[in-house]
Each structure stands twice: as C-alpha cells, then as structure tokens.
PDB file of C-alpha atoms in Angstrom:
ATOM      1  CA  UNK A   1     115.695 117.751  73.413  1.00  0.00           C
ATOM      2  CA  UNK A   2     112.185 116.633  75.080  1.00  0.00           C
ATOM      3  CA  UNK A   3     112.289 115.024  78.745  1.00  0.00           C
ATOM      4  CA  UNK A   4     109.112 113.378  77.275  1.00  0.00           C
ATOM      5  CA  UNK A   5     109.824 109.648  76.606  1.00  0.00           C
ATOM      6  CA  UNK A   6     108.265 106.742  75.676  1.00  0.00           C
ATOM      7  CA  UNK A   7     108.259 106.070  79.359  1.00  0.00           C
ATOM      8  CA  UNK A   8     106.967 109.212  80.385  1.00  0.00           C
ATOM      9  CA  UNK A   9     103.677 109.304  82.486  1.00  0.00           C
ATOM     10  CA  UNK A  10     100.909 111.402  83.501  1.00  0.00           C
ATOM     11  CA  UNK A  11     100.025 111.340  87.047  1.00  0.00           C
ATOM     12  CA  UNK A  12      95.886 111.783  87.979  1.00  0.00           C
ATOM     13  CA  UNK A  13      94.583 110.924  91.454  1.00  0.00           C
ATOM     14  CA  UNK A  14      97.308 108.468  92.221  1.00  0.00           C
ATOM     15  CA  UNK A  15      97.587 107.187  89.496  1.00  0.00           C
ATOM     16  CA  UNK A  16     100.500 107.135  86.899  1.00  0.00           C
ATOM     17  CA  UNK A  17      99.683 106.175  83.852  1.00  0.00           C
ATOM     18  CA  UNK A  18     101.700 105.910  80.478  1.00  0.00           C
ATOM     19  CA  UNK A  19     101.498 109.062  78.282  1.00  0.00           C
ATOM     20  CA  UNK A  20     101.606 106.828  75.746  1.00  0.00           C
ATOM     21  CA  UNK A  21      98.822 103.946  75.408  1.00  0.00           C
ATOM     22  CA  UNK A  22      98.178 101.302  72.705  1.00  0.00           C
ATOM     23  CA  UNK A  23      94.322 101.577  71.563  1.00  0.00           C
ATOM     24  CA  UNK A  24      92.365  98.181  70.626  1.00  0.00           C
ATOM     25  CA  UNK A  25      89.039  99.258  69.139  1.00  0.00           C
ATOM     26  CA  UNK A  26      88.092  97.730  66.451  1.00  0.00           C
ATOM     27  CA  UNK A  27      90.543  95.369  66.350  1.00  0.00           C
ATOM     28  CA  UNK A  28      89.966  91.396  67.177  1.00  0.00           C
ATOM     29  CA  UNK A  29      91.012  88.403  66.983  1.00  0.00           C
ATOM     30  CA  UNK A  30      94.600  86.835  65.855  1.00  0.00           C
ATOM     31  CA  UNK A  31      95.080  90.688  64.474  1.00  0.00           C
ATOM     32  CA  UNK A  32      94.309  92.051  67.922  1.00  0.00           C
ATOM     33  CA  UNK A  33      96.634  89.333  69.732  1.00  0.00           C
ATOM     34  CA  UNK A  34      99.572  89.864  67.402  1.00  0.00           C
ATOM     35  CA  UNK A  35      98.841  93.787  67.587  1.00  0.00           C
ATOM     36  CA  UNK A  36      99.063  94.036  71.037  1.00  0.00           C
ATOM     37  CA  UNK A  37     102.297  92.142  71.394  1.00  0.00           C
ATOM     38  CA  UNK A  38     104.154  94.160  68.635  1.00  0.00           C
ATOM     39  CA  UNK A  39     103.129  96.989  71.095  1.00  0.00           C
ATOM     40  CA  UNK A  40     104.283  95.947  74.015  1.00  0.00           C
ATOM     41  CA  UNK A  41     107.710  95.025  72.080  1.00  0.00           C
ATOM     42  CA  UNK A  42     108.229  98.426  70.820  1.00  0.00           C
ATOM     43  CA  UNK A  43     108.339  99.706  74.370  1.00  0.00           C
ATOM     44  CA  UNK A  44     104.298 100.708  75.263  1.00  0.00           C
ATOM     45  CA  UNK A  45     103.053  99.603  78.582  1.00  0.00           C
ATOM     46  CA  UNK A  46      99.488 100.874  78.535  1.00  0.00           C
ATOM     47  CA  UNK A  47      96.817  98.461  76.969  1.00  0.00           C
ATOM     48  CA  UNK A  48      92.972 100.078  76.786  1.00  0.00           C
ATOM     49  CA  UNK A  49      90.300  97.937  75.808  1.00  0.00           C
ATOM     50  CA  UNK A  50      86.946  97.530  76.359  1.00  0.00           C
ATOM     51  CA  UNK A  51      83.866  95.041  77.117  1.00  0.00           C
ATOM     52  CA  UNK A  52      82.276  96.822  73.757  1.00  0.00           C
ATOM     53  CA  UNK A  53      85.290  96.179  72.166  1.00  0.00           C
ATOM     54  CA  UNK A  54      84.952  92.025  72.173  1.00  0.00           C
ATOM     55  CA  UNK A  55      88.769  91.708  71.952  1.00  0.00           C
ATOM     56  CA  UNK A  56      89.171  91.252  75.899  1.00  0.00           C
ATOM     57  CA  UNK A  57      90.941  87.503  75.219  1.00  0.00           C
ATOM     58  CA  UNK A  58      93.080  88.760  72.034  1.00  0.00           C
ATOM     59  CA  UNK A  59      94.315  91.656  74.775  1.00  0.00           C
ATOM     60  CA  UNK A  60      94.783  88.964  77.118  1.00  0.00           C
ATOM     61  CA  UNK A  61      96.147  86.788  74.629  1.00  0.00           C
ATOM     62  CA  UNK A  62      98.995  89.241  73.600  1.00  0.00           C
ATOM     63  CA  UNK A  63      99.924  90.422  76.961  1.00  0.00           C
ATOM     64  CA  UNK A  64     100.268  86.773  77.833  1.00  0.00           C
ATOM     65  CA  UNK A  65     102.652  86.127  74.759  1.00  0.00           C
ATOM     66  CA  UNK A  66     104.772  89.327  75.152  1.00  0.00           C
ATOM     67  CA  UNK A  67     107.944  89.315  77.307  1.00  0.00           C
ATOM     68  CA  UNK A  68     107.173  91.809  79.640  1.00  0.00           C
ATOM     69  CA  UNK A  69     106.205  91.372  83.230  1.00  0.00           C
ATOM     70  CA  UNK A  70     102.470  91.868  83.932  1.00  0.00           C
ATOM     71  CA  UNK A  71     103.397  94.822  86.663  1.00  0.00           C
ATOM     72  CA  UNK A  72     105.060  96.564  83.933  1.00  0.00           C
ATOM     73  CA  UNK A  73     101.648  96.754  81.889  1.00  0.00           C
ATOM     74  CA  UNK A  74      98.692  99.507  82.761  1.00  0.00           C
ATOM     75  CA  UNK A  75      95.639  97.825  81.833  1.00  0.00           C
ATOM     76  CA  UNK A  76      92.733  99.730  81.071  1.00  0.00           C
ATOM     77  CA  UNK A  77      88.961  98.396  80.722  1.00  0.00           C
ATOM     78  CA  UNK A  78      85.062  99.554  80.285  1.00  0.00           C
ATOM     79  CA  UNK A  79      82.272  98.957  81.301  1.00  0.00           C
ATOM     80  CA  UNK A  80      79.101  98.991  78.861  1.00  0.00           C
ATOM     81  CA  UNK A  81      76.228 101.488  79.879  1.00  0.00           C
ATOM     82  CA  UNK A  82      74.066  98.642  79.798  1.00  0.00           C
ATOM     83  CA  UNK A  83      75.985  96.735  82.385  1.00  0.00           C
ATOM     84  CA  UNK A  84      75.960 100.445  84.260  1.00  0.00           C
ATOM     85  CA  UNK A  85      73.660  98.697  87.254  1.00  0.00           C
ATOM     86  CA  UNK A  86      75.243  97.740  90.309  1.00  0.00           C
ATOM     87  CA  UNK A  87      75.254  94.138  90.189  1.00  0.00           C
ATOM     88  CA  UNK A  88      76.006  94.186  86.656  1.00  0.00           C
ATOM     89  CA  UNK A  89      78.962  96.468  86.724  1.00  0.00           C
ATOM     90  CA  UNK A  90      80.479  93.841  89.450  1.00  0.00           C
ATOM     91  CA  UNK A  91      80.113  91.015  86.733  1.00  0.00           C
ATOM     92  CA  UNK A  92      81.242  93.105  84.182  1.00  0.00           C
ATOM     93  CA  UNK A  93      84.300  93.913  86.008  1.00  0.00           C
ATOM     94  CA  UNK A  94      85.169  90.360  87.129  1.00  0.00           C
ATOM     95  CA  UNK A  95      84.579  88.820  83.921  1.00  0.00           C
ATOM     96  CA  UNK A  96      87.233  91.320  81.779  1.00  0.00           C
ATOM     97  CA  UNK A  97      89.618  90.474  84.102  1.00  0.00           C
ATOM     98  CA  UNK A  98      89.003  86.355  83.311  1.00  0.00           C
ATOM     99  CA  UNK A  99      89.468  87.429  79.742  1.00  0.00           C
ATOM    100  CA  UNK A 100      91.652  89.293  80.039  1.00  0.00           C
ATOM    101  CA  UNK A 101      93.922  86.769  82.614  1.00  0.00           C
ATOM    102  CA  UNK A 102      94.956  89.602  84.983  1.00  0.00           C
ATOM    103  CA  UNK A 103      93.714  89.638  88.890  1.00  0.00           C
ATOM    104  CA  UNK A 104      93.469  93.208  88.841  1.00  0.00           C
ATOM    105  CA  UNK A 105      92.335  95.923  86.715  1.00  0.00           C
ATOM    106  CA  UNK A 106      94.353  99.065  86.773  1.00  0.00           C
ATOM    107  CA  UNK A 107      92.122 101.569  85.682  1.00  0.00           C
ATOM    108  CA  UNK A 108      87.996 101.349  85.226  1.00  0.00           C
ATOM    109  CA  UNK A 109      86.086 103.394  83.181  1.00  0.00           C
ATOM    110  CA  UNK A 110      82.523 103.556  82.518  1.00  0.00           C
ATOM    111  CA  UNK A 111      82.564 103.770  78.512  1.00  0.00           C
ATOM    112  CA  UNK A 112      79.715 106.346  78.611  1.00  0.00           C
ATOM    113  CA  UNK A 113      77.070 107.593  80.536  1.00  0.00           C
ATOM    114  CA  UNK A 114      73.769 105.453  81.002  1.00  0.00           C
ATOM    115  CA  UNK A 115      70.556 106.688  80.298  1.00  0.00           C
ATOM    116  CA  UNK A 116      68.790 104.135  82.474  1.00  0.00           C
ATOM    117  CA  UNK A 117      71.066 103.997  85.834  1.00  0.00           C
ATOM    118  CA  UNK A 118      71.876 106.930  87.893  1.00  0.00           C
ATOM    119  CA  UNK A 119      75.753 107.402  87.588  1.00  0.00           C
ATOM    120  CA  UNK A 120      75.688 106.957  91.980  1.00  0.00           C
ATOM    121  CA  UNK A 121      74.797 103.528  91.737  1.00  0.00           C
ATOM    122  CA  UNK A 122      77.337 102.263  88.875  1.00  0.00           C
ATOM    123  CA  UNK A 123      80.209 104.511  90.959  1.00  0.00           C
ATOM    124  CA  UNK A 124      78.775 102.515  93.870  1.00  0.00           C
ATOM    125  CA  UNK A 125      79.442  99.698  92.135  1.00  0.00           C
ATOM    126  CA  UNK A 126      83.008 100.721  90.601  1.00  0.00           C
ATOM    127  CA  UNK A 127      84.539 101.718  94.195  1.00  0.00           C
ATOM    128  CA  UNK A 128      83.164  98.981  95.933  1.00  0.00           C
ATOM    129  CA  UNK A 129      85.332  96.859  93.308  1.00  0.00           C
ATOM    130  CA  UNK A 130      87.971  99.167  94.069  1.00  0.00           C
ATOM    131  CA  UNK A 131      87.416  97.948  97.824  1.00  0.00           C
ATOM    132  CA  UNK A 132      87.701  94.070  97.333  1.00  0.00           C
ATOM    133  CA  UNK A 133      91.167  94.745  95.358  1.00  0.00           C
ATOM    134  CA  UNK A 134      89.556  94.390  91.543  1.00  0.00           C
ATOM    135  CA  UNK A 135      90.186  97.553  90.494  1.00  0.00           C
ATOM    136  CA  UNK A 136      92.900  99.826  91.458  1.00  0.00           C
ATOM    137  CA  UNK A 137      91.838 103.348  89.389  1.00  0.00           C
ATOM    138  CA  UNK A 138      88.735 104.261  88.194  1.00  0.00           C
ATOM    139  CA  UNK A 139      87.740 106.686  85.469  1.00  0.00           C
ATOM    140  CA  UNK A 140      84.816 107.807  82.772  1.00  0.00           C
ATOM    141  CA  UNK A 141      84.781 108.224  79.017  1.00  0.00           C
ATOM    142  CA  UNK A 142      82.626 109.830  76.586  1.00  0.00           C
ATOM    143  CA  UNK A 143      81.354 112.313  79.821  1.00  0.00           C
ATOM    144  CA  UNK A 144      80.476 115.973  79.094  1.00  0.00           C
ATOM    145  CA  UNK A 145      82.179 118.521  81.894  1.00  0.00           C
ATOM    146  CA  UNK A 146      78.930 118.726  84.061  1.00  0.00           C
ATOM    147  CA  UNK A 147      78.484 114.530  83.687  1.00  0.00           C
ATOM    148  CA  UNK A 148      82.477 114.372  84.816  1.00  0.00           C
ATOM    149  CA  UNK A 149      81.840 117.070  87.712  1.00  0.00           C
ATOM    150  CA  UNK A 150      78.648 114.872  88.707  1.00  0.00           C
ATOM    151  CA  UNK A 151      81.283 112.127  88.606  1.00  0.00           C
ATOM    152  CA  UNK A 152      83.708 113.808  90.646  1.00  0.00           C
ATOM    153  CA  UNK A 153      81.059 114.457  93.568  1.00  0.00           C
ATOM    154  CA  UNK A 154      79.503 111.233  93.273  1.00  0.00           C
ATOM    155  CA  UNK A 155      82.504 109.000  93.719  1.00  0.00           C
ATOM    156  CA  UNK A 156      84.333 107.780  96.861  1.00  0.00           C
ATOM    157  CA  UNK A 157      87.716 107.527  95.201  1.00  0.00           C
ATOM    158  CA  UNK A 158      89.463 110.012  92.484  1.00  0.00           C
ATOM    159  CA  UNK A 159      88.435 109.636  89.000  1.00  0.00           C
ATOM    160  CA  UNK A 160      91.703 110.010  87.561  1.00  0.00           C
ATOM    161  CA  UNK A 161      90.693 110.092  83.847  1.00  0.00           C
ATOM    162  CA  UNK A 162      88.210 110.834  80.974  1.00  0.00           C
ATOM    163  CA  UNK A 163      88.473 109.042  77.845  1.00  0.00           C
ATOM    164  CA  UNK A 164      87.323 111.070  74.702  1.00  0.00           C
ATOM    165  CA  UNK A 165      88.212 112.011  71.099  1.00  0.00           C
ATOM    166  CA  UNK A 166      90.582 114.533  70.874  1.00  0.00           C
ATOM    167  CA  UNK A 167      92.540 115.244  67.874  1.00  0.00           C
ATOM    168  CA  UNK A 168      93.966 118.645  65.775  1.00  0.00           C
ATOM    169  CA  UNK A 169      90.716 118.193  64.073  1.00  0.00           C
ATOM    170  CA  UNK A 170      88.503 117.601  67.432  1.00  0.00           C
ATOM    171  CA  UNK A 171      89.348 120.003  70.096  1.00  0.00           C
ATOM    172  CA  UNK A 172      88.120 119.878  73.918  1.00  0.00           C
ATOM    173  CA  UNK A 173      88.977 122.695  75.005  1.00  0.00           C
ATOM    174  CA  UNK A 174      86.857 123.404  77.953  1.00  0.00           C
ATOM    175  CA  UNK A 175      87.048 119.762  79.173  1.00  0.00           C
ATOM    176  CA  UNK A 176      90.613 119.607  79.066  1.00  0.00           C
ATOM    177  CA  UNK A 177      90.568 123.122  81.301  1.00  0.00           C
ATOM    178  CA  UNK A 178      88.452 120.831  83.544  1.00  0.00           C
ATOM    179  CA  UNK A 179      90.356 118.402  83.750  1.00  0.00           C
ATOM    180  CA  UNK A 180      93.684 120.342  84.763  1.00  0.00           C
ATOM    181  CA  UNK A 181      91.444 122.493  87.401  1.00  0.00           C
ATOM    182  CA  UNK A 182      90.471 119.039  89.089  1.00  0.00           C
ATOM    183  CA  UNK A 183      94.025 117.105  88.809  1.00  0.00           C
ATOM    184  CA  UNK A 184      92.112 114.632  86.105  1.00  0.00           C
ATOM    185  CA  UNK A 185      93.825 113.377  83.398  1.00  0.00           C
ATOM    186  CA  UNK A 186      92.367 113.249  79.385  1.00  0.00           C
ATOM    187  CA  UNK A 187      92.818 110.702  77.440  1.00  0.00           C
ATOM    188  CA  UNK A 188      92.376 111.081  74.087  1.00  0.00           C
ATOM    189  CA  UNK A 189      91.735 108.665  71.739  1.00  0.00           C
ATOM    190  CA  UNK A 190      91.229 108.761  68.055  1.00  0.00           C
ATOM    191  CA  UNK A 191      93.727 110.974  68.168  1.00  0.00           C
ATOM    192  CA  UNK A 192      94.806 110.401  64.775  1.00  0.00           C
ATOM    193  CA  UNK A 193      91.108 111.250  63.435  1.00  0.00           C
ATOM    194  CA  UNK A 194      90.818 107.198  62.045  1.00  0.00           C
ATOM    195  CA  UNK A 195      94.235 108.039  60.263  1.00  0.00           C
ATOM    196  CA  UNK A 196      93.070 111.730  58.963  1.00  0.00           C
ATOM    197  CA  UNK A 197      95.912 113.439  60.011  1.00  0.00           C
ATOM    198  CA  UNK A 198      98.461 111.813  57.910  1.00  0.00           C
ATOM    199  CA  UNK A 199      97.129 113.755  54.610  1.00  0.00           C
ATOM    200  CA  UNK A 200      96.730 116.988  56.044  1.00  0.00           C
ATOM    201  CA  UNK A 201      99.059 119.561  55.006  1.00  0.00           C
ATOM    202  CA  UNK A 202      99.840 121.604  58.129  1.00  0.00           C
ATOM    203  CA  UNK A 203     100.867 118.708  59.808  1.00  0.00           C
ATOM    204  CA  UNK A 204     103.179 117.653  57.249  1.00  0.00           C
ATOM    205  CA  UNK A 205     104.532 121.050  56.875  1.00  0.00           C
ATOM    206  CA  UNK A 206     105.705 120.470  60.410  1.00  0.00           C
ATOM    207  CA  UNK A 207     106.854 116.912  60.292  1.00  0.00           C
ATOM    208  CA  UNK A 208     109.094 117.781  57.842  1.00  0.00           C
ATOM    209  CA  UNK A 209     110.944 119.970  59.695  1.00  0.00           C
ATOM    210  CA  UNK A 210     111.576 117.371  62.272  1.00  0.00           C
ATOM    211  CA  UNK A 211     111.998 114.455  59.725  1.00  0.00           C
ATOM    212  CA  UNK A 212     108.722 112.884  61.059  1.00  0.00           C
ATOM    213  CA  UNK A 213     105.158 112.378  59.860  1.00  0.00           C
ATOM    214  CA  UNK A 214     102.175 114.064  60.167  1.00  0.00           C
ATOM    215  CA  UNK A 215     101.054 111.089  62.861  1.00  0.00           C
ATOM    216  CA  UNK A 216     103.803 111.918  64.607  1.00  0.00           C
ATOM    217  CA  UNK A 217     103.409 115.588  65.056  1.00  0.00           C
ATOM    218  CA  UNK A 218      99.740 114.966  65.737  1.00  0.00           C
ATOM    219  CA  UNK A 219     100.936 112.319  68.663  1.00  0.00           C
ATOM    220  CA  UNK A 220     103.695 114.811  69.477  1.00  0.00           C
ATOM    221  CA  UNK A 221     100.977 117.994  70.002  1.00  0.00           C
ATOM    222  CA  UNK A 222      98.743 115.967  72.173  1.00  0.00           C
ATOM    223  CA  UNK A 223     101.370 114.297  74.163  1.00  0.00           C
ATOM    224  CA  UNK A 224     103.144 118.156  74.903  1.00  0.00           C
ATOM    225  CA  UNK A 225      99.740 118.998  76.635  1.00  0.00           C
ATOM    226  CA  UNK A 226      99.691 119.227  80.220  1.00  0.00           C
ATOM    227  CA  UNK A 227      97.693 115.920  81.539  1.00  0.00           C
ATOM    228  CA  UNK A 228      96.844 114.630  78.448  1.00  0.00           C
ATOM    229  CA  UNK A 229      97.953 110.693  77.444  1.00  0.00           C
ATOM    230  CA  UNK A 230      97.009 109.269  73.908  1.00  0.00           C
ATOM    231  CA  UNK A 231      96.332 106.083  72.963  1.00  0.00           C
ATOM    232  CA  UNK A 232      96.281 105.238  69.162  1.00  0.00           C
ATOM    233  CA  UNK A 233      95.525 102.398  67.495  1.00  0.00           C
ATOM    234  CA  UNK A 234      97.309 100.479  65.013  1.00  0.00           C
ATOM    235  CA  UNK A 235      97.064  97.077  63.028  1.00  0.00           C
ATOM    236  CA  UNK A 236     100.097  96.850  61.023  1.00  0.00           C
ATOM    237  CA  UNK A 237     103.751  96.332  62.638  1.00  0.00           C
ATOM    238  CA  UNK A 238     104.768  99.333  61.278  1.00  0.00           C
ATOM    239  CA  UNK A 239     101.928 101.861  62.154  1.00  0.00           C
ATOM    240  CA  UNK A 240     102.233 100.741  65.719  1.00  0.00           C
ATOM    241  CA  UNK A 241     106.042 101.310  66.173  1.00  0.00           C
ATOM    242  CA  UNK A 242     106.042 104.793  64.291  1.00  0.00           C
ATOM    243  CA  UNK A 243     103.700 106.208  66.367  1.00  0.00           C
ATOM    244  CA  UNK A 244     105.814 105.061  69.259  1.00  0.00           C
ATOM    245  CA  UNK A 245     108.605 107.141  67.580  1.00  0.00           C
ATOM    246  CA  UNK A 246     107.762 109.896  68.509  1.00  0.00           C
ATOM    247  CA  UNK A 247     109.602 111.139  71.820  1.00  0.00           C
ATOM    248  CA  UNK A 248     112.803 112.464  69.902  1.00  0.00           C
ATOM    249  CA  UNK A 249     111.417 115.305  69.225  1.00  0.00           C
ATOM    250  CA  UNK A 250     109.861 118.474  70.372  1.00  0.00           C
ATOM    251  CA  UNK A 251     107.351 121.244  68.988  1.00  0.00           C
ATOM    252  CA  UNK A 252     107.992 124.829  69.540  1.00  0.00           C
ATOM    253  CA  UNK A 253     105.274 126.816  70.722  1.00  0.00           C
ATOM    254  CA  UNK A 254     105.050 128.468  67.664  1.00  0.00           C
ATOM    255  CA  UNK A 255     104.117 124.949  66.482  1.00  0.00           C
ATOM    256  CA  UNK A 256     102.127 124.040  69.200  1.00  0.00           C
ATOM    257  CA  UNK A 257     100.212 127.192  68.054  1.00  0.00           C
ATOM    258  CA  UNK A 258     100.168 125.923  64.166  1.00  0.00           C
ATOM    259  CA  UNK A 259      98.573 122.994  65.469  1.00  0.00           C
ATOM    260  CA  UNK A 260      95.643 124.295  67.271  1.00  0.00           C
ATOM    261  CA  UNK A 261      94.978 127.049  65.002  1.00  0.00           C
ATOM    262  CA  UNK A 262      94.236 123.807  62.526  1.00  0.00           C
ATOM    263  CA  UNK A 263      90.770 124.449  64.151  1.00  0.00           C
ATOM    264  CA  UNK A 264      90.703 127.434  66.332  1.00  0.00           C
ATOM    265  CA  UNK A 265      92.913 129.798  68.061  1.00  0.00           C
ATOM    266  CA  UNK A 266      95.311 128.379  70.938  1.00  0.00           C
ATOM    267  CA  UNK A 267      94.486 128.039  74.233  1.00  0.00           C
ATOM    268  CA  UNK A 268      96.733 129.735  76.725  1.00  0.00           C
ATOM    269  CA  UNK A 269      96.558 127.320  79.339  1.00  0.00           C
ATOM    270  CA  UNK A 270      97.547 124.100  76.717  1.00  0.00           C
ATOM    271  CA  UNK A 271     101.091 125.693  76.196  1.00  0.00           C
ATOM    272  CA  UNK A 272     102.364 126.370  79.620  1.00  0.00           C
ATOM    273  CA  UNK A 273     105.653 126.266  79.920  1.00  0.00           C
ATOM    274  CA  UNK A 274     106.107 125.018  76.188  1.00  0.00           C
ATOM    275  CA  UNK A 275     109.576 126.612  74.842  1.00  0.00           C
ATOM    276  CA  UNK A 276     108.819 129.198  72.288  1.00  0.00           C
ATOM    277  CA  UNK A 277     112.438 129.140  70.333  1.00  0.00           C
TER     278      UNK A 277
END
C-alpha cells in the first residue's frame, strides 16, 4: 500500500505544501464558491487561484463557508505580469488577500514572466511582502529553466515552486530535473490535459487494474514523482472528490514506465525508489 495520502506533502524551501491541490481556473462565481467548498470537504487543503483568474471572492467565499480552520488551508495566489512592477505587485498582493479574506498569503507566484519589468524588481517587490508578514512562500509559474535559475539568483528568499502544465501528454522533463537539483518543487497543473486523459486507452488499461479511472492513474503518476504536487480542477461534486480518490493505490514502476512512454521514454531520475513488483 502507498504512504502517499491525501494528506501527504511536498516540502520546497520551507515550505510544505499539499501534494494534492484544488485548481480554480476558469471557474467563477456561485460555481467557484460551491466548488471550492466541496473540496475542502472531501479532505484537500490547498486552494490555487489567481488575480487572472477573477474568482479571488468565490475562493474566499468557499473557504469562508467550509468547516475547516483557515491554518489548515494552503492558499496559493498570482500575480499578473502586468502588475509585475514594484509598486504594483504590493497592491496586487494586498488586494487578493481582501478578496480573498485571509491576512496572509501562503505561497506567491508570479503567473508568468513580464516582458516589460525586469524579474529583480517584481522579486523585490514579492520578498519585501514576504518581510511585512503578507506573504509567507513565494514561487513562479509558466518560467522556462534559465527564467527559474534567473529567479533563483535574483531572489532573497527560496522560491519553493514553479507552476506549469504537466500531464502524460505534456512532459517537463528537464525542468522537473531542475527543480529536484535546486530543492524546488513543480506544480503541475492541467494535469488532466482539460479532461484528455480520461479517453485515452493506456491509461485506462491501467486503471483497470486498480479499479480506478484513467484521471486517477494520471493524478496517481504525477503525484508518485519526486517533488511534484498537482492541482486539478473540477466543477461538478463528483469530479472533484474522485480525483481526491486517489491515494489507495500505487503504480508499479513498470507502470510508472507505461505512463511516460505515453510520450517518450522514462526518465531515470522520475522513478527513484518507485517499487518495480
């Protein structure tokens, strides 16, 4: 049986963060509000969001209306490359935590990289929030290996994470060897490929031998990878508790393996330590 579980976490620059996070894009509203508290309820206690997103309140909303203490939550925010200057990113920051009711952000990212503001000035920015108690983690999405390595150098603090797509179907391989070189953590998100997965065959193949879905192996794969935490997104009730079932399980190597090779050959260093029976 896996040690993995729905509590399990992935630990990046001192921070621990839930393997397991509930994604918002593209969700708003009521949908977003009544989303994100049929997450929290079916045991996930990672929330990411962003400022591009325009669901900051309906986050806010639902994490208000679940049952579950606020220091039991990791919230995770962005900031827009267009709010990437330094005064900007300190308004940016302050007002997702008003809409999103919370004093302190847990972990900052900048959503992507900015083609007008050097990335010094917004990490400026970014750990100077860290400094007045705002943010507590801070972290990058969308960045290429060199733009995270510029990261890395640039900022005072750890970046614990970068947030990118990574699926069976959308591999990052070099980043994620990055990322485990430098003690950073990937998230992925759309790591169901905007729901993809579910009809390819492989997967299912697989699932079936577990009694689970082809979601659910693709969640599984992902979450089996050293420093890698995955955060999909779901609207219905049911969508967002399967893909929280999916910690009582494990993949063999061999299926680890059958997984990659969807789109390449396997990576030695993603199946460390996986069991091969």
């Amino acid at each position: 049986m896996s040690q993995l579980t729905i509590d399990s976490t992935v630990s990046a620059g001192g921070a621990s963060i839930p393997a397991l996070g509930f994604g918002t894009a593209r969700i708003t509203g009521e949908d977003c509000t009544q989303a994100v508290e049929w997450a929290l309820e079916a045991g996930y206690r990672h929330l990411d969001t962003a400022t591009m997103y325009d669901n900051e309140s309906a986050v806010g909303d639902g994490l208000e209306r679940a049952d579950v203490p606020r220091d039991e939550v990791f919230v995770v925010t962005k900031i827009d490359p267009e709010d990437a200057a330094f005064d900007d990113a300190l308004e940016s920051a302050q007002g997702s935590c008003d809409r999103l009711g919370i004093e302190t952000i847990d972990l900052l990212l900048l959503h992507a990289p900015s083609d007008e503001v050097p990335l010094e000035i917004t990490l400026d920015a970014i750990n100077h929030l860290q400094d007045e108690g705002v943010v507590d983690h801070i972290g990058v999405s969308n960045f290429s290996v060199p733009e995270l390595e510029e990261a890395v150098d640039r900022s005072e603090t750890p970046i614990v994470t970068n947030q990118v797509k990574y699926n069976p179907f959308n591999r990052q391989d070099a980043l994620l060897e990055y990322c485990l070189e430098a003690g950073i953590s990937l998230t992925a998100y759309s790591p169901l490929a905007r729901g993809d997965v579910a009809d390819d065959e492989r997967l299912e193949s697989i699932g079936e031998r577990h009694g689970k879905s082809a979601a659910q192996v693709a969640l599984r794969w992902l979450l089996q990878q050293p420093s890698v935490v995955a955060i999909p997104k779901a609207s219905s009730r049911d969508h967002v508790e399967a893909n929280a079932d999916c910690f009582d399980f494990e993949l063999s190597g061999e299926e680890m393996r059958e997984v990659f090779e969807i789109s390449g050959e396997s990576p030695a260093f993603a199946l460390e330590g996986d069991d091969e029976s």
